[in-house]
mmCIF file of N, CA and C in Angstrom:
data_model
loop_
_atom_site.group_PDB
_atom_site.id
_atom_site.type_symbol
_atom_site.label_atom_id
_atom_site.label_comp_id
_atom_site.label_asym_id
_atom_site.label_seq_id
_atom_site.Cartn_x
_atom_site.Cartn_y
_atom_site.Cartn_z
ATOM 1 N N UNK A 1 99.125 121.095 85.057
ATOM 2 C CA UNK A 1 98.478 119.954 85.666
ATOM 3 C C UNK A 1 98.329 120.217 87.166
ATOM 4 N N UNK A 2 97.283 120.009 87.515
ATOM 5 C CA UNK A 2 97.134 120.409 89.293
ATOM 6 C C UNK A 2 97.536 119.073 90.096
ATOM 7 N N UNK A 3 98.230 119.495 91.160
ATOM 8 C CA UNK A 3 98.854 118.269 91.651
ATOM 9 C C UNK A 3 98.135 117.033 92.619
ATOM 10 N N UNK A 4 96.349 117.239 92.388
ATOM 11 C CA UNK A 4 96.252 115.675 92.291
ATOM 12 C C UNK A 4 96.138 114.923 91.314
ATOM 13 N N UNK A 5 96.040 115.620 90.216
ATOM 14 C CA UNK A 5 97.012 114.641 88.943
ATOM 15 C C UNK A 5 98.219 114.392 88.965
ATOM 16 N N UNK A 6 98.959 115.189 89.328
ATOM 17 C CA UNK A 6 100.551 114.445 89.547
ATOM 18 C C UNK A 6 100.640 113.430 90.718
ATOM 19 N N UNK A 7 99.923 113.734 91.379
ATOM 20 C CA UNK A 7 99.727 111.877 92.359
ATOM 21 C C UNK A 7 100.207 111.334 91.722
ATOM 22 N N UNK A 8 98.410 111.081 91.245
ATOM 23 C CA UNK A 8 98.209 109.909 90.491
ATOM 24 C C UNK A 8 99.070 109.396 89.111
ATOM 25 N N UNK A 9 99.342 110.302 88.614
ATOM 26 C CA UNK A 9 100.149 110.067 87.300
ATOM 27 C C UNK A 9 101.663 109.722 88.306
ATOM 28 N N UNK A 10 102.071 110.231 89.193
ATOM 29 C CA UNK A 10 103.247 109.812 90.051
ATOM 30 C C UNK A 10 103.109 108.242 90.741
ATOM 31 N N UNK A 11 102.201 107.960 90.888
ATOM 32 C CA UNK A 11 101.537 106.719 91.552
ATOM 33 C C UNK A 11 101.549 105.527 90.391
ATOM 34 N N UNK A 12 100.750 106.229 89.282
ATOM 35 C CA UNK A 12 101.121 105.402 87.825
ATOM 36 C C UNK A 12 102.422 104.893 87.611
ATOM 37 N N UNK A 13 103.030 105.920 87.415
ATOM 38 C CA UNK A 13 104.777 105.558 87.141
ATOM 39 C C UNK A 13 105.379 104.374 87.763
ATOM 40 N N UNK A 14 105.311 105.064 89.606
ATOM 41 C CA UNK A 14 105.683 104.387 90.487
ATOM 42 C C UNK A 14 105.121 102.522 90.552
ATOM 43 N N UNK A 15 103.869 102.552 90.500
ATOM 44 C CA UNK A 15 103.175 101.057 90.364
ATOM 45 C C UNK A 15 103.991 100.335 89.151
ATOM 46 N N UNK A 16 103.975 100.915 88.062
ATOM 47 C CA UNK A 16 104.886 100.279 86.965
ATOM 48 C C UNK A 16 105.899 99.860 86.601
ATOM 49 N N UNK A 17 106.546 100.916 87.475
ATOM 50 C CA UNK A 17 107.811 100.454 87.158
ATOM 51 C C UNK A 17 108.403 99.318 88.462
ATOM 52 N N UNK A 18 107.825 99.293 89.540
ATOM 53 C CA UNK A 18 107.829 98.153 90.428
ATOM 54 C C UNK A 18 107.160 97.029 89.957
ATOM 55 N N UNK A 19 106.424 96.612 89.378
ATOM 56 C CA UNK A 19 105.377 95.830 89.101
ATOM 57 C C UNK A 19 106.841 95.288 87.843
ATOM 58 N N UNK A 20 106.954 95.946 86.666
ATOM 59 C CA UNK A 20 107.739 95.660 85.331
ATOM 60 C C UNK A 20 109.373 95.472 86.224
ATOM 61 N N UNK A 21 109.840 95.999 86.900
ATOM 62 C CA UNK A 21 110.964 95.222 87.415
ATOM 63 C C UNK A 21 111.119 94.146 88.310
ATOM 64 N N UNK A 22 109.730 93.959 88.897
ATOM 65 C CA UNK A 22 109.600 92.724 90.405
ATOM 66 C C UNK A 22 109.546 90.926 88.700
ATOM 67 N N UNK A 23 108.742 91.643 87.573
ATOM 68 C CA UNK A 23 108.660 90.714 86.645
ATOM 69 C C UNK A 23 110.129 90.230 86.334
ATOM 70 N N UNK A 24 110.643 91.526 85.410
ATOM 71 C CA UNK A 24 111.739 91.114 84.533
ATOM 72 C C UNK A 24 113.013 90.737 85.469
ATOM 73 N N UNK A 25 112.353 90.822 86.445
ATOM 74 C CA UNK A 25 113.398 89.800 87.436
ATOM 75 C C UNK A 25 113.350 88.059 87.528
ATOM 76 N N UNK A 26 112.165 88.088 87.030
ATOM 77 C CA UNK A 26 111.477 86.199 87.084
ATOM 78 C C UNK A 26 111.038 86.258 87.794
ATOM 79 N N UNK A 27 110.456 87.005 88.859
ATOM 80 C CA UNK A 27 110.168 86.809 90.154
ATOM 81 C C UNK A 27 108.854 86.122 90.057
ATOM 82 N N UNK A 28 108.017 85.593 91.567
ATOM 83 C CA UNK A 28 106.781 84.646 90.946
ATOM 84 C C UNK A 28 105.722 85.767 90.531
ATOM 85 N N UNK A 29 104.629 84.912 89.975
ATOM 86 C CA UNK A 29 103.346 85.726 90.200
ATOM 87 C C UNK A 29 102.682 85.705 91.404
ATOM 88 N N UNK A 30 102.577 84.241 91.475
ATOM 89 C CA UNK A 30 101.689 83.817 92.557
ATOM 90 C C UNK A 30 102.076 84.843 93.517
ATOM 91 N N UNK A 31 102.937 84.700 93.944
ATOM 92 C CA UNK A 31 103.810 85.670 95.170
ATOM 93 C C UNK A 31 103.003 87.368 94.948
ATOM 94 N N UNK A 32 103.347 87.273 93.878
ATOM 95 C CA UNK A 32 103.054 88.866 93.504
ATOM 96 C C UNK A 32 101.462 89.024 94.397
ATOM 97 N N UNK A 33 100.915 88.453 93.314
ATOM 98 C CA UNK A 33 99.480 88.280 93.884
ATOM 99 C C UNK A 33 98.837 88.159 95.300
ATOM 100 N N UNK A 34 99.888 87.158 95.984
ATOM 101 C CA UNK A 34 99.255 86.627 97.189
ATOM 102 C C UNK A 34 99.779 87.771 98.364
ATOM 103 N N UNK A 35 100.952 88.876 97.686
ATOM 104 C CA UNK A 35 101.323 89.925 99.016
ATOM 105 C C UNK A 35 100.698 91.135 98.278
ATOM 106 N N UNK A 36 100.168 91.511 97.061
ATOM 107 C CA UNK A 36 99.759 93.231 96.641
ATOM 108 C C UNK A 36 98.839 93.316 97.821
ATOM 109 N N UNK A 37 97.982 93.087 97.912
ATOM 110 C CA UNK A 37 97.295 93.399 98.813
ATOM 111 C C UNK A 37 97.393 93.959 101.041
ATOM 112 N N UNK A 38 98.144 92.830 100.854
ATOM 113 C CA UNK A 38 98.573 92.564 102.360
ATOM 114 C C UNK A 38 98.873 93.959 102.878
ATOM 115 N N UNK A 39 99.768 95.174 102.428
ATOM 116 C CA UNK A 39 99.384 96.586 103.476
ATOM 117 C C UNK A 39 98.408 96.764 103.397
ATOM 118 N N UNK A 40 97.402 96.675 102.888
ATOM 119 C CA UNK A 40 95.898 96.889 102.950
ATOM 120 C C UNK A 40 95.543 95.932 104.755
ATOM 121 N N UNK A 41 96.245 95.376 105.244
ATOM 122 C CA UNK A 41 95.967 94.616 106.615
ATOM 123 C C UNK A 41 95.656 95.853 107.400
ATOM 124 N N UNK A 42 97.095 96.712 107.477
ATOM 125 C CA UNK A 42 97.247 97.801 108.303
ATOM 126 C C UNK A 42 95.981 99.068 108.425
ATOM 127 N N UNK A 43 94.741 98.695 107.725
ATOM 128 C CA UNK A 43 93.223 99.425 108.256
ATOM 129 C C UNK A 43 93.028 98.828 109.678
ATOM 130 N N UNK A 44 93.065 97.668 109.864
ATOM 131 C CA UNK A 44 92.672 96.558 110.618
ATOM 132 C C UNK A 44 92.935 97.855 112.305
ATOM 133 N N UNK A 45 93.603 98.345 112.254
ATOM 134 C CA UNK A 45 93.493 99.735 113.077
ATOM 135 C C UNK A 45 92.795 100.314 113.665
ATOM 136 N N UNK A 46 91.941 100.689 112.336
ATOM 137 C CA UNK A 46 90.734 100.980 112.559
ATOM 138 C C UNK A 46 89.661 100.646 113.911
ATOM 139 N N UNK A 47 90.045 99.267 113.668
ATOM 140 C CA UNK A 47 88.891 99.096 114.564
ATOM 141 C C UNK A 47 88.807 98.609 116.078
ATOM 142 N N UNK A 48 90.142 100.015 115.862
ATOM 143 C CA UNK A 48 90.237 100.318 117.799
ATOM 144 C C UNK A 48 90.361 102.033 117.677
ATOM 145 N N UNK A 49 90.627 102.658 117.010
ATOM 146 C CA UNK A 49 90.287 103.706 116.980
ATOM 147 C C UNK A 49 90.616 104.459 115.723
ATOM 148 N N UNK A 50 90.405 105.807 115.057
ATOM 149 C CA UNK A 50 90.885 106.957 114.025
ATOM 150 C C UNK A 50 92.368 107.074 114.034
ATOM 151 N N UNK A 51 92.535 107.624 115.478
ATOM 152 C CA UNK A 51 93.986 107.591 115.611
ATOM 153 C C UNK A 51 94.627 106.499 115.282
ATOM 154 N N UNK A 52 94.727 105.035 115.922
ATOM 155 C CA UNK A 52 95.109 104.198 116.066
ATOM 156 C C UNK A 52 95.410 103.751 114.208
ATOM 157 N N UNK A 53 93.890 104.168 113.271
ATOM 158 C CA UNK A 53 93.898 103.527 112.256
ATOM 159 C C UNK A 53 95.181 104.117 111.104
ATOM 160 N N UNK A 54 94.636 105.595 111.588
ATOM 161 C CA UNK A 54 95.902 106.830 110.560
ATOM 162 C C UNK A 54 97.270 106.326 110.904
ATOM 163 N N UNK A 55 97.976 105.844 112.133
ATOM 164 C CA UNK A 55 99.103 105.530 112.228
ATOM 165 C C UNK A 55 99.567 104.648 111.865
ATOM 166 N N UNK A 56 98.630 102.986 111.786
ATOM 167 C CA UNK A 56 99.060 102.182 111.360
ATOM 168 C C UNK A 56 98.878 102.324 109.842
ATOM 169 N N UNK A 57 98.193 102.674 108.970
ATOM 170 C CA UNK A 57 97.735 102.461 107.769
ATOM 171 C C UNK A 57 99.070 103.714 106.991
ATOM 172 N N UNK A 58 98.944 104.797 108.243
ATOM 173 C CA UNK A 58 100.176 105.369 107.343
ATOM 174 C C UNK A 58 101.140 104.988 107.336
ATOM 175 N N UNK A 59 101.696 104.129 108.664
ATOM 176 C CA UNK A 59 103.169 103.309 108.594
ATOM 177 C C UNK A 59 103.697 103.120 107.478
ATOM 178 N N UNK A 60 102.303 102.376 106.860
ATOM 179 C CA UNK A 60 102.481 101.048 105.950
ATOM 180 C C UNK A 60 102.617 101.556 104.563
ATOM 181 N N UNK A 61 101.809 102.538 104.647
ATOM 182 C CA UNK A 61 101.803 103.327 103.343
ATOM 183 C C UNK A 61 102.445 104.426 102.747
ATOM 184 N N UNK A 62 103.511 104.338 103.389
ATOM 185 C CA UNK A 62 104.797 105.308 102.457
ATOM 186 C C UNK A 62 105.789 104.889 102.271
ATOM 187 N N UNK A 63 106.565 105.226 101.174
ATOM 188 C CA UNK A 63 107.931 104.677 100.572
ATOM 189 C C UNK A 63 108.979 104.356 101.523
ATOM 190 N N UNK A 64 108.651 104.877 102.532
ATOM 191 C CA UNK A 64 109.913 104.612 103.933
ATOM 192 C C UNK A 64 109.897 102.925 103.797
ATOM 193 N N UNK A 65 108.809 102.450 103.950
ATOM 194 C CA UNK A 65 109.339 100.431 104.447
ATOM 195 C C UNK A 65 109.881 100.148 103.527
ATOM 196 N N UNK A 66 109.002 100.228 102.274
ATOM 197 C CA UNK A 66 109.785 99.573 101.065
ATOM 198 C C UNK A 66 111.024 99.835 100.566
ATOM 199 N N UNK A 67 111.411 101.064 100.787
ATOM 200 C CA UNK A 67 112.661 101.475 100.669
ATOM 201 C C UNK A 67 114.171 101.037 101.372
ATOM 202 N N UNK A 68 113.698 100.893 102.529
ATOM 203 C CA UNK A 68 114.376 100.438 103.668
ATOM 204 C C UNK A 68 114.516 98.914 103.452
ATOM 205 N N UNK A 69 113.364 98.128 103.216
ATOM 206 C CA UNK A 69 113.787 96.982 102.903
ATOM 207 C C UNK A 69 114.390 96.418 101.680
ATOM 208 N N UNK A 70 113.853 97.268 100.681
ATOM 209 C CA UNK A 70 114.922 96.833 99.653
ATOM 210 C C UNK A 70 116.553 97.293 99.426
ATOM 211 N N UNK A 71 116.581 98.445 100.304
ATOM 212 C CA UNK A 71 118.201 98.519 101.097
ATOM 213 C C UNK A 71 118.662 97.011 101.401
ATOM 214 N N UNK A 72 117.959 97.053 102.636
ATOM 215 C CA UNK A 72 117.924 95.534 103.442
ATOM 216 C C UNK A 72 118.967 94.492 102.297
ATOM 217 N N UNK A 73 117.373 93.870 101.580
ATOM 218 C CA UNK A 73 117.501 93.216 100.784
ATOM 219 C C UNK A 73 118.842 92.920 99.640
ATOM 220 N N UNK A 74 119.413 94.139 99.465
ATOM 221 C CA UNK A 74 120.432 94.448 98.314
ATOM 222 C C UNK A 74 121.595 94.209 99.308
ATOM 223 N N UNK A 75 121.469 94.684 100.047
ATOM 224 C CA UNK A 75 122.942 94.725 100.926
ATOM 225 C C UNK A 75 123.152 93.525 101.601
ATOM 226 N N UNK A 76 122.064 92.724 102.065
ATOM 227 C CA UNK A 76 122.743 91.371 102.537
ATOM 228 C C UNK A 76 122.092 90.538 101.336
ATOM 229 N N UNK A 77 121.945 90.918 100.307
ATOM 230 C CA UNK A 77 121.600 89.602 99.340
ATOM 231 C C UNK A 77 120.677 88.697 99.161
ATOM 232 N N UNK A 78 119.734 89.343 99.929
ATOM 233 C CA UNK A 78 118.255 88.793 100.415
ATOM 234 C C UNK A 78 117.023 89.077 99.354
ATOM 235 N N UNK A 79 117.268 88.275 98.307
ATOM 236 C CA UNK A 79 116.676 88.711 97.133
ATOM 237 C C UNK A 79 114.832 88.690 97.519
ATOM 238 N N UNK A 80 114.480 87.935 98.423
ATOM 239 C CA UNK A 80 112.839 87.791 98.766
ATOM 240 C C UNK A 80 112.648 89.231 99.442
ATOM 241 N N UNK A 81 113.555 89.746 100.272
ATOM 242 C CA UNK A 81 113.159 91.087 100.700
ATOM 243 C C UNK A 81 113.322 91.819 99.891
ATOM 244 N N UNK A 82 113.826 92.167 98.930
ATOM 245 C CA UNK A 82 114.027 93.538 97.230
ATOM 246 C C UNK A 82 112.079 92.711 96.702
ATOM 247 N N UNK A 83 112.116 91.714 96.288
ATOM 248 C CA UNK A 83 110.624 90.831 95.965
ATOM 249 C C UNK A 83 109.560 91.769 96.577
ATOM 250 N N UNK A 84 109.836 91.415 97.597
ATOM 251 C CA UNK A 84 108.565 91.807 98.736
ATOM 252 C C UNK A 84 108.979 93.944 98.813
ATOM 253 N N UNK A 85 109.783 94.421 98.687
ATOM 254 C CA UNK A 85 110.088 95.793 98.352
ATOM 255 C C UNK A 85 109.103 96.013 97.497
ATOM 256 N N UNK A 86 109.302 95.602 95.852
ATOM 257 C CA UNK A 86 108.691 95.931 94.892
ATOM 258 C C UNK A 86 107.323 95.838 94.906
ATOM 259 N N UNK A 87 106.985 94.464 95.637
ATOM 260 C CA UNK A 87 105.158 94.524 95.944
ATOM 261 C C UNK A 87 104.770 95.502 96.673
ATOM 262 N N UNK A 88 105.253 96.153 97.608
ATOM 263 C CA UNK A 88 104.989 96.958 98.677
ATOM 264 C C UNK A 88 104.650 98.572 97.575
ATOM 265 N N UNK A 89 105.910 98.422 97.102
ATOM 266 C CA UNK A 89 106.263 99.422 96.032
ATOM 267 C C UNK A 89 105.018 100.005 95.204
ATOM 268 N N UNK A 90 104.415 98.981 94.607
ATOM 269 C CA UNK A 90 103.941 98.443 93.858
ATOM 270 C C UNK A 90 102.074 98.853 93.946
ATOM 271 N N UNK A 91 102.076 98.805 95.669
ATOM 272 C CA UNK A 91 100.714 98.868 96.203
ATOM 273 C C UNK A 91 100.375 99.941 96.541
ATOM 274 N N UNK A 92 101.847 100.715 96.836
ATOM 275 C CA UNK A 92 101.384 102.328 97.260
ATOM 276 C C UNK A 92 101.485 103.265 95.985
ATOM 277 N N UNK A 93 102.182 102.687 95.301
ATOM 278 C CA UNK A 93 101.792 103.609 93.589
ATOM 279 C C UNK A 93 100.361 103.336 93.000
ATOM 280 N N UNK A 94 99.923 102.251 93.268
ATOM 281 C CA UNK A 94 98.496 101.782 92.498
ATOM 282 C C UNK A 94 97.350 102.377 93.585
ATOM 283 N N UNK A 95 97.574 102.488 94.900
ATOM 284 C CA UNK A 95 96.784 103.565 95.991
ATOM 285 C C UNK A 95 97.267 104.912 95.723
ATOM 286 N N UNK A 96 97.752 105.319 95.028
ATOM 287 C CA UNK A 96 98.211 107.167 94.502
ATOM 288 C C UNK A 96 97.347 106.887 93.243
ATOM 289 N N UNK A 97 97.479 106.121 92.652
ATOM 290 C CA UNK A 97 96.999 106.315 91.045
ATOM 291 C C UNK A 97 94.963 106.163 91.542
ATOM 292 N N UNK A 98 94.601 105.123 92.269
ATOM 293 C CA UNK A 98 93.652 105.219 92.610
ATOM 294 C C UNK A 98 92.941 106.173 93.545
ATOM 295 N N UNK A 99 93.623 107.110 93.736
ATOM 296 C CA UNK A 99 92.962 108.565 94.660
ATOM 297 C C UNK A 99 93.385 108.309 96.012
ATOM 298 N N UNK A 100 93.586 106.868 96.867
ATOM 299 C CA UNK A 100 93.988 106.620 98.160
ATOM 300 C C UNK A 100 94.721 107.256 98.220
ATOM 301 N N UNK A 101 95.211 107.959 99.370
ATOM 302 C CA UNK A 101 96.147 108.695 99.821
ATOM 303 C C UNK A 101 96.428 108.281 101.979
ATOM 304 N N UNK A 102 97.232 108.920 101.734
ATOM 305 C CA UNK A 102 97.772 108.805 103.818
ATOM 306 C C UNK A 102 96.701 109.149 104.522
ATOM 307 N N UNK A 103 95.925 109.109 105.854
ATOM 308 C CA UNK A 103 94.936 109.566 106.481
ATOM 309 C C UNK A 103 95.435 110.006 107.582
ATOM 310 N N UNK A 104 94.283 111.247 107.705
ATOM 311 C CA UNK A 104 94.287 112.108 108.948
ATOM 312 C C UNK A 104 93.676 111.192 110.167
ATOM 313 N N UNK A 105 94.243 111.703 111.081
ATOM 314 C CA UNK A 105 93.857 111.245 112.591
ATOM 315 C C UNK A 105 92.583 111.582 112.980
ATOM 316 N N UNK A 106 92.042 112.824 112.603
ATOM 317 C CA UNK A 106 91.196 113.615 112.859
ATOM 318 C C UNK A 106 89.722 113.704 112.032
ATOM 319 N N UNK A 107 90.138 113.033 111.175
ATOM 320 C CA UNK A 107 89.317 113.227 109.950
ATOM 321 C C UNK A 107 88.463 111.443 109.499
ATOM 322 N N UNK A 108 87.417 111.304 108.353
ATOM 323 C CA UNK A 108 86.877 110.284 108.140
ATOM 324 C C UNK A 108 88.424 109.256 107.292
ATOM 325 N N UNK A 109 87.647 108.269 107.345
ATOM 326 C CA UNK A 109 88.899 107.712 106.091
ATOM 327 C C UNK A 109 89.033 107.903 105.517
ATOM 328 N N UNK A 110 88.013 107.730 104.470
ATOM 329 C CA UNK A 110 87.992 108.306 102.745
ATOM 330 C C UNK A 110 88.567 110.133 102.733
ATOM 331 N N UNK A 111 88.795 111.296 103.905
ATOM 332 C CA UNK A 111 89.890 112.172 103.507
ATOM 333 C C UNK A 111 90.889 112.313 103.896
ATOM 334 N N UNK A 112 91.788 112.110 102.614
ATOM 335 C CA UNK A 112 93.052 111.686 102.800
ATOM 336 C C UNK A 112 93.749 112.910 102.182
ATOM 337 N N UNK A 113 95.229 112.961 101.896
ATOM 338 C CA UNK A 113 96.007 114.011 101.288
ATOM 339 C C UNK A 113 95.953 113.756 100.113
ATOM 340 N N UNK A 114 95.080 113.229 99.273
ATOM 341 C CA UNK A 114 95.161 113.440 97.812
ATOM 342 C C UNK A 114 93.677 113.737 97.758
ATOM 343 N N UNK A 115 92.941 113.649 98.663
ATOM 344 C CA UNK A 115 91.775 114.317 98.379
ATOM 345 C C UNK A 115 92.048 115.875 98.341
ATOM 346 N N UNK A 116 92.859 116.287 99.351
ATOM 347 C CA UNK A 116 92.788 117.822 99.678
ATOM 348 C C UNK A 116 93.567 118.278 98.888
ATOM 349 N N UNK A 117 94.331 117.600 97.687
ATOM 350 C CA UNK A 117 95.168 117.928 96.161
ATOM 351 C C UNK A 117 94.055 119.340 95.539
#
């Protein structure tokens, strides 16, 4: 398998199994719904510069926040931050499975590191 199929098939996994544990927790939908989207803010970058956009959009878009906050979350008992983990979780596996990938500084948006897979 060439590894921009393992992204995406990695991105698959990842979306699922955040998505199937943020559930079988009870957690809301509505909620679900009303934050998948929200790192998608961090383009908003963009439109002060390339640079400006790749840094914020990549912030947002790697396992580092979500990870960190659902640390957060577990360790002081802050069950809305593990919630909000899994959506986060959730958005950057379903942007791997959908070809999105991290962006270059240098480069258009649409090429990203799963284009150059």
């Amino acid at each position: 398998m060439n590894p921009r199929t393992l992204v995406r098939a990695e991105g698959a996994v990842v979306a699922a199994a955040a998505t199937v544990t943020y559930a079988l927790d009870g957690r809301s939908l509505l909620v679900f719904l009303a934050v998948i989207l929200l790192p998608d803010a961090s383009m908003a970058g963009y439109l002060h510069s390339r640079r400006v956009g790749a840094i914020t959009y990549n912030a947002v878009h790697t396992y580092v926040g979500p990870v960190v906050l659902a640390a957060v979350g577990v360790l002081t008992g802050t069950g809305l931050a593990v919630g909000i983990a899994l959506i986060w979780t959730a958005h950057i596996g379903a942007d791997r499975l959908f070809g999105y990938g991290l962006k270059y500084a240098d480069r258009e948006f649409g090429d990203t590191h799963v284009q150059r897979l």
